[in-house]
Coordinates of C-alpha atoms in Angstrom, one line a residue:
X1 CA 47.5 -58.8 -159.8
X2 CA 44.3 -60.0 -161.4
X3 CA 45.1 -62.2 -164.4
X4 CA 43.0 -62.0 -167.6
X5 CA 41.3 -64.9 -169.3
X6 CA 43.7 -64.5 -172.2
X7 CA 46.7 -64.6 -170.0
X8 CA 45.6 -67.9 -168.4
X9 CA 44.6 -69.4 -171.8
X10 CA 48.1 -68.7 -173.0
X11 CA 49.4 -71.2 -170.4
X12 CA 47.4 -74.1 -172.0
X13 CA 49.4 -76.9 -173.5
X14 CA 47.0 -77.0 -176.5
X15 CA 43.8 -75.4 -178.0
X16 CA 41.7 -78.3 -176.8
X17 CA 42.8 -77.8 -173.1
X18 CA 42.0 -74.1 -173.3
X19 CA 38.6 -74.7 -174.8
X20 CA 37.8 -77.4 -172.3
X21 CA 38.9 -75.2 -169.4
X22 CA 36.5 -72.4 -170.5
X23 CA 33.7 -74.9 -170.3
X24 CA 34.4 -75.4 -166.6
X25 CA 34.4 -71.8 -165.5
X26 CA 30.9 -71.9 -164.0
X27 CA 31.1 -71.6 -160.2
X28 CA 28.3 -74.2 -160.1
X29 CA 30.8 -76.9 -161.2
X30 CA 33.0 -76.1 -158.2
X31 CA 31.3 -77.0 -154.9
X32 CA 34.4 -75.7 -153.0
X33 CA 36.5 -72.6 -153.9
X34 CA 39.1 -70.9 -151.7
X35 CA 42.0 -68.5 -151.9
X36 CA 44.7 -66.7 -149.9
X37 CA 47.8 -64.7 -150.7
X38 CA 49.7 -67.8 -151.7
X39 CA 47.3 -70.0 -153.6
X40 CA 43.8 -70.6 -155.0
X41 CA 42.1 -74.0 -154.7
X42 CA 38.9 -75.8 -155.5
X43 CA 37.1 -79.0 -155.9
X44 CA 35.7 -79.7 -159.4
X45 CA 33.0 -82.3 -159.8
X46 CA 33.9 -84.7 -162.6
X47 CA 32.3 -87.9 -163.9
X48 CA 33.2 -89.9 -160.7
X49 CA 31.8 -89.6 -157.2
X50 CA 34.8 -87.9 -155.8
X51 CA 35.5 -84.3 -157.0
X52 CA 39.0 -83.5 -158.3
X53 CA 41.1 -81.5 -156.0
X54 CA 42.8 -78.6 -157.9
X55 CA 45.2 -76.0 -156.6
X56 CA 47.4 -73.3 -158.0
X57 CA 50.4 -71.8 -156.3
X58 CA 50.3 -68.1 -157.3
X59 CA 54.1 -67.7 -156.9
X60 CA 54.6 -69.6 -160.2
X61 CA 51.9 -70.0 -161.0
X62 CA 52.3 -73.8 -160.5
X63 CA 49.5 -76.3 -160.9
X64 CA 48.4 -79.6 -159.2
X65 CA 45.3 -81.6 -159.7
X66 CA 44.1 -85.1 -158.7
X67 CA 42.6 -85.8 -162.1
X68 CA 44.3 -88.4 -164.3
X69 CA 45.1 -86.1 -167.2
X70 CA 48.6 -86.2 -168.5
X71 CA 48.5 -82.7 -169.8
X72 CA 50.1 -79.9 -167.8
X73 CA 48.4 -77.8 -166.8
X74 CA 45.2 -79.7 -167.0
X75 CA 41.8 -78.2 -167.9
X76 CA 40.8 -78.1 -164.2
X77 CA 43.9 -76.0 -163.2
X78 CA 43.3 -73.6 -166.1
X79 CA 39.6 -73.3 -165.3
X80 CA 40.3 -72.6 -161.7
X81 CA 42.6 -69.7 -162.6
X82 CA 40.2 -68.5 -165.3
X83 CA 37.4 -68.6 -162.7
X84 CA 39.5 -66.5 -160.3
X85 CA 40.2 -64.0 -163.1
X86 CA 36.5 -63.8 -164.1
X87 CA 34.7 -64.0 -160.8
X88 CA 37.1 -63.5 -157.9
X89 CA 34.2 -63.0 -155.5
X90 CA 33.4 -66.7 -155.9
X91 CA 36.4 -67.6 -153.8
X92 CA 36.2 -67.7 -150.1
X93 CA 39.2 -66.0 -148.4
X94 CA 40.2 -68.6 -145.8
X95 CA 43.0 -70.6 -144.4
X96 CA 44.2 -73.3 -146.9
X97 CA 43.1 -76.9 -146.2
X98 CA 45.8 -79.4 -145.4
X99 CA 46.0 -80.8 -148.9
X100 CA 46.8 -77.3 -150.2
X101 CA 49.0 -76.1 -147.4
X102 CA 51.1 -79.2 -147.5
X103 CA 51.7 -78.9 -151.3
X104 CA 52.6 -75.2 -151.1
X105 CA 55.0 -76.0 -148.2
X106 CA 56.6 -78.9 -150.1
X107 CA 57.2 -76.6 -153.1
X108 CA 58.9 -74.1 -150.8
X109 CA 61.0 -76.8 -149.3
X110 CA 62.0 -78.3 -152.6
X111 CA 63.1 -74.9 -153.8
X112 CA 65.2 -74.4 -150.7
X113 CA 66.7 -77.8 -151.0
X114 CA 67.5 -77.1 -154.6
X115 CA 69.3 -73.9 -153.7
X116 CA 71.3 -75.8 -151.0
X117 CA 72.3 -78.6 -153.5
X118 CA 73.4 -75.9 -156.0
X119 CA 75.4 -74.2 -153.3
X120 CA 77.0 -77.5 -152.2
X121 CA 77.8 -78.4 -155.7
X122 CA 79.4 -75.0 -156.3
X123 CA 81.4 -75.4 -153.1
X124 CA 82.5 -79.0 -153.7
X125 CA 86.2 -79.5 -154.5
X126 CA 86.9 -79.8 -158.2
X127 CA 89.8 -81.6 -159.8
X128 CA 90.8 -78.7 -161.9
X129 CA 93.5 -80.5 -163.8
X130 CA 91.2 -83.3 -164.8
X131 CA 88.5 -80.8 -165.8
X132 CA 91.0 -78.9 -167.9
X133 CA 92.0 -82.0 -169.7
X134 CA 88.5 -82.9 -170.5
X135 CA 87.7 -79.5 -171.8
X136 CA 90.9 -79.4 -173.9
X137 CA 90.0 -82.7 -175.5
X138 CA 86.5 -81.6 -176.4
X139 CA 87.8 -78.3 -177.8
X140 CA 90.2 -80.3 -179.9
X141 CA 87.4 -82.4 -181.3
X142 CA 85.3 -79.4 -182.1
X143 CA 88.2 -77.5 -183.7
X144 CA 89.0 -80.6 -185.9
X145 CA 85.4 -80.8 -186.9
X146 CA 85.3 -77.1 -187.8
X147 CA 88.4 -77.6 -190.1
X148 CA 86.5 -80.5 -191.8
X149 CA 83.3 -78.3 -192.0
X150 CA 85.3 -75.5 -193.5
X151 CA 86.7 -77.7 -196.3
X152 CA 83.2 -78.9 -196.9
X153 CA 81.9 -75.4 -197.1
X154 CA 84.5 -74.6 -199.8
X155 CA 83.4 -77.6 -201.8
X156 CA 79.8 -76.3 -201.7
X157 CA 80.7 -72.9 -202.9
X158 CA 82.9 -74.3 -205.8
X159 CA 80.0 -76.4 -206.9
X160 CA 77.4 -73.6 -206.6
X161 CA 73.9 -73.5 -205.3
X162 CA 72.6 -74.5 -208.7
X163 CA 74.0 -78.0 -208.1
X164 CA 71.9 -78.7 -205.0
X165 CA 70.0 -81.8 -206.0
X166 CA 68.2 -83.9 -203.4
X167 CA 71.2 -86.3 -203.5
X168 CA 73.6 -83.5 -202.7
X169 CA 71.4 -82.2 -199.9
X170 CA 71.5 -85.7 -198.4
X171 CA 75.3 -85.1 -198.0
X172 CA 74.5 -82.0 -196.0
X173 CA 72.7 -84.2 -193.4
X174 CA 75.6 -86.5 -193.5
X175 CA 77.9 -83.6 -192.6
X176 CA 75.5 -82.6 -189.8
X177 CA 75.8 -86.1 -188.4
X178 CA 79.6 -85.9 -188.4
X179 CA 79.4 -82.7 -186.4
X180 CA 77.2 -84.5 -183.8
X181 CA 79.8 -87.3 -183.6
X182 CA 82.5 -84.6 -183.0
X183 CA 80.4 -83.2 -180.0
X184 CA 79.4 -80.1 -181.9
X185 CA 75.6 -80.4 -182.2
X186 CA 75.2 -76.6 -182.5
X187 CA 77.2 -76.7 -185.8
X188 CA 75.1 -79.7 -186.9
X189 CA 71.9 -77.8 -186.3
X190 CA 73.0 -74.9 -188.4
X191 CA 73.9 -77.2 -191.3
X192 CA 70.5 -78.8 -191.1
X193 CA 68.8 -75.4 -191.0
X194 CA 70.6 -74.4 -194.1
X195 CA 69.6 -77.6 -195.8
X196 CA 65.9 -77.2 -194.8
X197 CA 65.9 -73.6 -196.3
X198 CA 67.0 -74.7 -199.8
X199 CA 64.3 -73.9 -202.4
X200 CA 62.0 -72.5 -199.6
X201 CA 60.8 -69.0 -200.8
X202 CA 62.0 -66.8 -203.6
X203 CA 65.0 -65.5 -201.6
X204 CA 66.3 -68.9 -200.6
X205 CA 69.7 -68.4 -202.3
X206 CA 70.4 -65.3 -200.3
X207 CA 69.3 -66.9 -197.0
X208 CA 71.3 -70.0 -197.7
X209 CA 74.5 -68.0 -198.4
X210 CA 73.9 -66.1 -195.2
X211 CA 73.7 -69.3 -193.2
X212 CA 76.7 -70.8 -194.8
X213 CA 78.6 -67.6 -194.3
X214 CA 77.9 -67.6 -190.5
X215 CA 79.2 -71.2 -190.4
X216 CA 82.3 -70.2 -192.2
X217 CA 82.8 -67.3 -189.7
X218 CA 82.3 -69.7 -186.8
X219 CA 84.9 -72.1 -188.3
X220 CA 87.4 -69.2 -188.7
X221 CA 86.8 -68.0 -185.1
X222 CA 87.3 -71.6 -183.7
X223 CA 90.7 -71.8 -185.4
X224 CA 91.9 -68.7 -183.5
X225 CA 89.8 -69.4 -180.4
X226 CA 92.8 -69.0 -178.0
X227 CA 93.3 -65.3 -179.1
X228 CA 89.7 -64.3 -178.5
X229 CA 88.3 -62.8 -175.3
X230 CA 86.7 -65.1 -172.7
X231 CA 83.2 -63.7 -173.5
X232 CA 83.6 -64.4 -177.2
X233 CA 84.9 -67.9 -176.4
X234 CA 81.7 -68.5 -174.5
X235 CA 79.7 -67.4 -177.5
X236 CA 81.6 -69.9 -179.7
X237 CA 81.0 -72.6 -177.1
X238 CA 77.2 -71.9 -177.4
X239 CA 77.4 -71.9 -181.2
X240 CA 79.1 -75.3 -181.1
X241 CA 76.3 -76.5 -178.9
X242 CA 78.4 -77.2 -175.8
X243 CA 76.1 -76.1 -172.9
X244 CA 77.4 -74.7 -169.7
X245 CA 76.5 -76.4 -166.5
X246 CA 73.6 -74.5 -164.9
X247 CA 75.1 -74.9 -161.4
X248 CA 78.2 -73.2 -162.7
X249 CA 76.2 -70.3 -164.1
X250 CA 74.3 -70.0 -160.8
X251 CA 77.7 -70.0 -159.0
X252 CA 79.7 -67.7 -161.2
X253 CA 77.4 -65.8 -163.5
X254 CA 76.5 -62.2 -163.1
X255 CA 73.4 -62.0 -160.8
X256 CA 70.8 -59.2 -161.3
X257 CA 67.9 -58.7 -158.9
X258 CA 65.1 -56.7 -160.5
X259 CA 61.4 -56.4 -161.2
X260 CA 61.2 -58.3 -164.5
X261 CA 58.3 -57.6 -166.9
X262 CA 57.5 -60.5 -169.0
X263 CA 57.5 -59.1 -172.6
X264 CA 56.5 -62.3 -174.3
X265 CA 56.8 -66.1 -174.6
X266 CA 57.5 -68.1 -177.7
X267 CA 56.8 -71.9 -177.6
X268 CA 57.6 -74.4 -180.3
X269 CA 57.3 -78.2 -180.6
X270 CA 60.5 -80.0 -181.6
X271 CA 61.1 -83.6 -182.3
X272 CA 60.0 -86.4 -179.9
X273 CA 57.4 -84.2 -178.1
X274 CA 60.1 -81.8 -177.0
X275 CA 58.7 -78.3 -176.2
X276 CA 61.1 -75.4 -176.5
X277 CA 60.2 -72.2 -174.7
X278 CA 61.8 -68.8 -175.0
X279 CA 60.8 -66.1 -172.4
X280 CA 61.8 -62.5 -172.9
X281 CA 62.1 -60.2 -169.8
X282 CA 62.8 -56.6 -169.2
X283 CA 64.3 -55.3 -166.0
X284 CA 62.6 -52.2 -164.6
X285 CA 65.6 -50.9 -162.6
X286 CA 68.5 -52.3 -164.6
X287 CA 67.1 -51.7 -168.0
X288 CA 68.5 -55.2 -168.9
X289 CA 66.8 -57.6 -171.3
X290 CA 66.9 -61.3 -170.5
X291 CA 66.2 -64.5 -172.4
X292 CA 65.2 -67.6 -170.6
X293 CA 65.5 -70.8 -172.7
X294 CA 64.1 -74.1 -171.4
X295 CA 62.5 -77.3 -172.5
X296 CA 59.8 -79.7 -171.4
X297 CA 59.4 -83.3 -172.4
X298 CA 56.2 -85.4 -173.1
X299 CA 53.7 -82.8 -172.0
X300 CA 55.1 -82.5 -168.4
X301 CA 55.0 -78.8 -168.5
X302 CA 57.5 -76.2 -167.2
X303 CA 58.5 -75.7 -163.6
X304 CA 57.9 -71.9 -163.7
X305 CA 55.1 -70.2 -165.7
X306 CA 55.9 -66.8 -167.1
X307 CA 52.8 -64.9 -168.0
X308 CA 53.2 -62.0 -170.6
X309 CA 52.1 -58.7 -169.3
X310 CA 53.0 -59.5 -165.7
X311 CA 56.0 -58.3 -163.5
X312 CA 57.9 -60.8 -161.4
X313 CA 60.4 -59.9 -158.7
X314 CA 63.3 -62.3 -159.3
X315 CA 67.1 -62.7 -159.3
X316 CA 68.6 -63.9 -162.6
X317 CA 72.0 -65.3 -163.3
X318 CA 73.4 -64.4 -166.7
X319 CA 75.4 -66.8 -168.8
X320 CA 78.8 -65.6 -170.0
X321 CA 79.0 -64.2 -173.4
X322 CA 79.1 -61.0 -175.4
X323 CA 75.4 -60.4 -175.9
X324 CA 74.3 -60.4 -172.3
X325 CA 70.9 -61.9 -173.0
X326 CA 70.7 -65.5 -171.9
X327 CA 70.0 -66.0 -168.2
X328 CA 68.3 -68.4 -165.8
X329 CA 66.3 -67.7 -162.6
X330 CA 68.1 -68.0 -159.3
X331 CA 64.9 -67.4 -157.3
X332 CA 61.5 -65.8 -157.7
X333 CA 60.0 -63.7 -155.0
X334 CA 56.2 -63.5 -154.6
X335 CA 53.3 -63.6 -157.0
X336 CA 53.2 -61.6 -160.3
X337 CA 52.3 -58.0 -160.2
X338 CA 51.4 -55.3 -162.7
X339 CA 53.9 -54.9 -165.6
X340 CA 56.3 -52.0 -165.9
X341 CA 56.6 -51.7 -169.6
X342 CA 59.9 -50.3 -171.1
X343 CA 59.9 -46.8 -172.4
X344 CA 62.5 -47.2 -175.1
X345 CA 62.4 -45.6 -178.6
X346 CA 62.7 -47.5 -181.9
X347 CA 66.2 -46.0 -182.3
X348 CA 67.2 -47.4 -178.9
X349 CA 65.9 -50.8 -179.8
X350 CA 67.7 -51.0 -183.2
X351 CA 70.9 -49.6 -181.6
X352 CA 70.9 -52.3 -178.9
X353 CA 70.3 -54.9 -181.5
X354 CA 73.2 -53.6 -183.7
X355 CA 75.5 -53.7 -180.7
X356 CA 74.6 -57.3 -179.9
X357 CA 75.0 -58.3 -183.6
X358 CA 78.4 -56.7 -183.8
X359 CA 79.5 -58.5 -180.6
X360 CA 78.2 -61.9 -181.8
X361 CA 76.8 -62.3 -185.4
X362 CA 75.3 -65.8 -184.5
X363 CA 72.5 -64.5 -182.3
X364 CA 69.4 -66.2 -183.5
X365 CA 66.7 -63.9 -181.9
X366 CA 66.6 -60.4 -180.8
X367 CA 64.0 -58.9 -178.4
X368 CA 62.4 -55.8 -179.8
X369 CA 59.9 -53.5 -178.3
X370 CA 58.5 -51.2 -181.0
X371 CA 56.6 -48.2 -180.0
X372 CA 54.0 -46.5 -182.3
X373 CA 53.9 -49.5 -184.6
X374 CA 51.1 -49.7 -187.2
X375 CA 50.0 -52.9 -189.1
X376 CA 50.7 -52.2 -192.8
X377 CA 50.7 -55.0 -195.3
X378 CA 52.8 -54.8 -198.5
X379 CA 51.0 -56.7 -201.1
X380 CA 50.2 -60.1 -199.7
X381 CA 53.0 -59.8 -197.1
X382 CA 51.7 -58.6 -193.6
X383 CA 54.1 -56.1 -192.1
X384 CA 54.6 -53.6 -189.3
X385 CA 55.6 -50.0 -189.9
X386 CA 57.6 -48.4 -187.1
X387 CA 59.3 -45.1 -187.6
X388 CA 61.1 -45.3 -191.0
X389 CA 61.3 -49.1 -191.1
X390 CA 58.9 -51.7 -192.4
X391 CA 59.2 -55.2 -190.9
X392 CA 57.7 -58.3 -192.5
X393 CA 55.7 -60.3 -190.0
X394 CA 55.8 -64.0 -189.2
X395 CA 52.7 -65.0 -187.3
X396 CA 49.6 -67.2 -187.7
X397 CA 46.8 -65.8 -189.7
X398 CA 44.3 -65.9 -186.8
X399 CA 46.6 -64.0 -184.6
X400 CA 47.1 -61.4 -187.3
X401 CA 43.4 -60.8 -187.6
X402 CA 43.0 -60.4 -183.8
X403 CA 45.9 -58.1 -183.6
X404 CA 44.5 -56.0 -186.4
X405 CA 41.1 -55.8 -184.7
X406 CA 42.7 -54.8 -181.3
X407 CA 44.8 -52.1 -182.9
X408 CA 42.0 -50.7 -185.0
X409 CA 44.5 -49.3 -187.4
X410 CA 46.0 -47.1 -184.6
X411 CA 49.6 -47.2 -183.4
X412 CA 50.4 -49.7 -180.7
X413 CA 53.5 -50.9 -178.9
X414 CA 54.5 -54.4 -180.0
X415 CA 57.1 -56.7 -178.3
X416 CA 58.4 -59.7 -180.2
X417 CA 61.4 -61.6 -181.7
X418 CA 63.4 -60.4 -184.7
X419 CA 65.4 -63.2 -186.5
X420 CA 67.1 -61.0 -189.0
X421 CA 64.5 -61.6 -191.6
X422 CA 61.1 -61.4 -190.1
X423 CA 59.5 -60.1 -186.9
X424 CA 57.3 -62.4 -184.7
X425 CA 55.0 -60.3 -182.5
X426 CA 54.4 -61.9 -179.0
X427 CA 52.6 -59.1 -177.0
X428 CA 51.0 -55.8 -177.8
X429 CA 49.6 -53.0 -175.7
X430 CA 48.1 -49.6 -176.2
X431 CA 50.6 -46.8 -175.2
X432 CA 47.7 -44.5 -174.1
X433 CA 44.6 -46.7 -173.4
X434 CA 41.3 -45.0 -173.0
X435 CA 41.0 -46.4 -169.5
X436 CA 43.9 -47.0 -167.1
X437 CA 45.1 -50.5 -167.7
X438 CA 48.5 -52.2 -167.5
X439 CA 47.4 -55.5 -169.1
X440 CA 48.4 -56.3 -172.7
X441 CA 45.8 -55.5 -175.4
X442 CA 46.9 -58.7 -177.2
X443 CA 49.3 -61.6 -176.6
X444 CA 50.1 -64.5 -178.8
X445 CA 48.6 -67.8 -177.7
X446 CA 51.1 -70.5 -176.9
X447 CA 48.6 -73.3 -177.2

């Protein structure tokens, strides 16, 4: 499919890269431009005598450039894809030169070797007794930590939220550190999140009690873990922050092959230059939703780009659990195509969310696709009116103005994340555009 400038800009690592890329979208800056079904490539004249060799594998898209930039993708890769979106006639349809063909072939070879290694690892003999002992030891540490956490939670409730001074809050971080020592970093993260929400907003007591209540529920579930279903035990494992081995998920997880429309991407910077990305997909044939969660360190970028408003033929392996959301790609087939948007009603969306919450109350984000939604502020709080519900919005002010301009006060379909308190729009499209178009009317910039 033909990508839009907005879709390419959403792949930029920061605003500066997107702005710099737009400044390089003149064909005059590219003495060589070529394309075929697999890739686009070009040579961009920089400050040196030798032009930079830039290439994009369309199956990702994945980027490579000979420039010294440590950003990924760099401004040259972004500009090349923007140029193809803006003026595709500038590219000569021809056979790829050696420097492009070798790179595309090496990517294909690496993907094949990765699959072979994963298959070998899955088929390798495992000392099941030793593995069972290690798992039992870790579960014992987590359960002991949960007992300590539960006693601590009781102390906080007896003292009351009114006693939360800065000194007392410091003990919350101490308790979080104890959870990390007990190999339960997920419980630690939830304690820290509760501490960070104290005195933030007028409704902070309600939100703090809610977070502490979910911790209490997790502690109680861990005490009777052996009596729970395997799927709920898998949910508890995730709550505790004990990740499953990805090779194990690929080997034993439920695999679903489908045409997956990218509903949206949310990207956040964590500590130590760690970038967290959440990708939300909708399967056209299966009707399944999927959540891909991955990280990139130090500006290295992600192995696979997922562009909102495109459709990717892929096989996903689902993690065990009660919610049936988290998955990881097994393989991706071909370049992105036109999206196939879900046709669900608002009642369908809320019903699915209610079922997921009933199955696991610890789910942090729910994917929602809200049809016939209208931007409608309530006082100073921006919101979205959909059917008989009003949802407070959590989004940057600049994006809010753009989304308001794109909608023009008319109903639009919005896809985003619901965290139980606020809705974060990620992508929006017109249900009945004046001209046939499958591309989103708006998508949130990840820069």
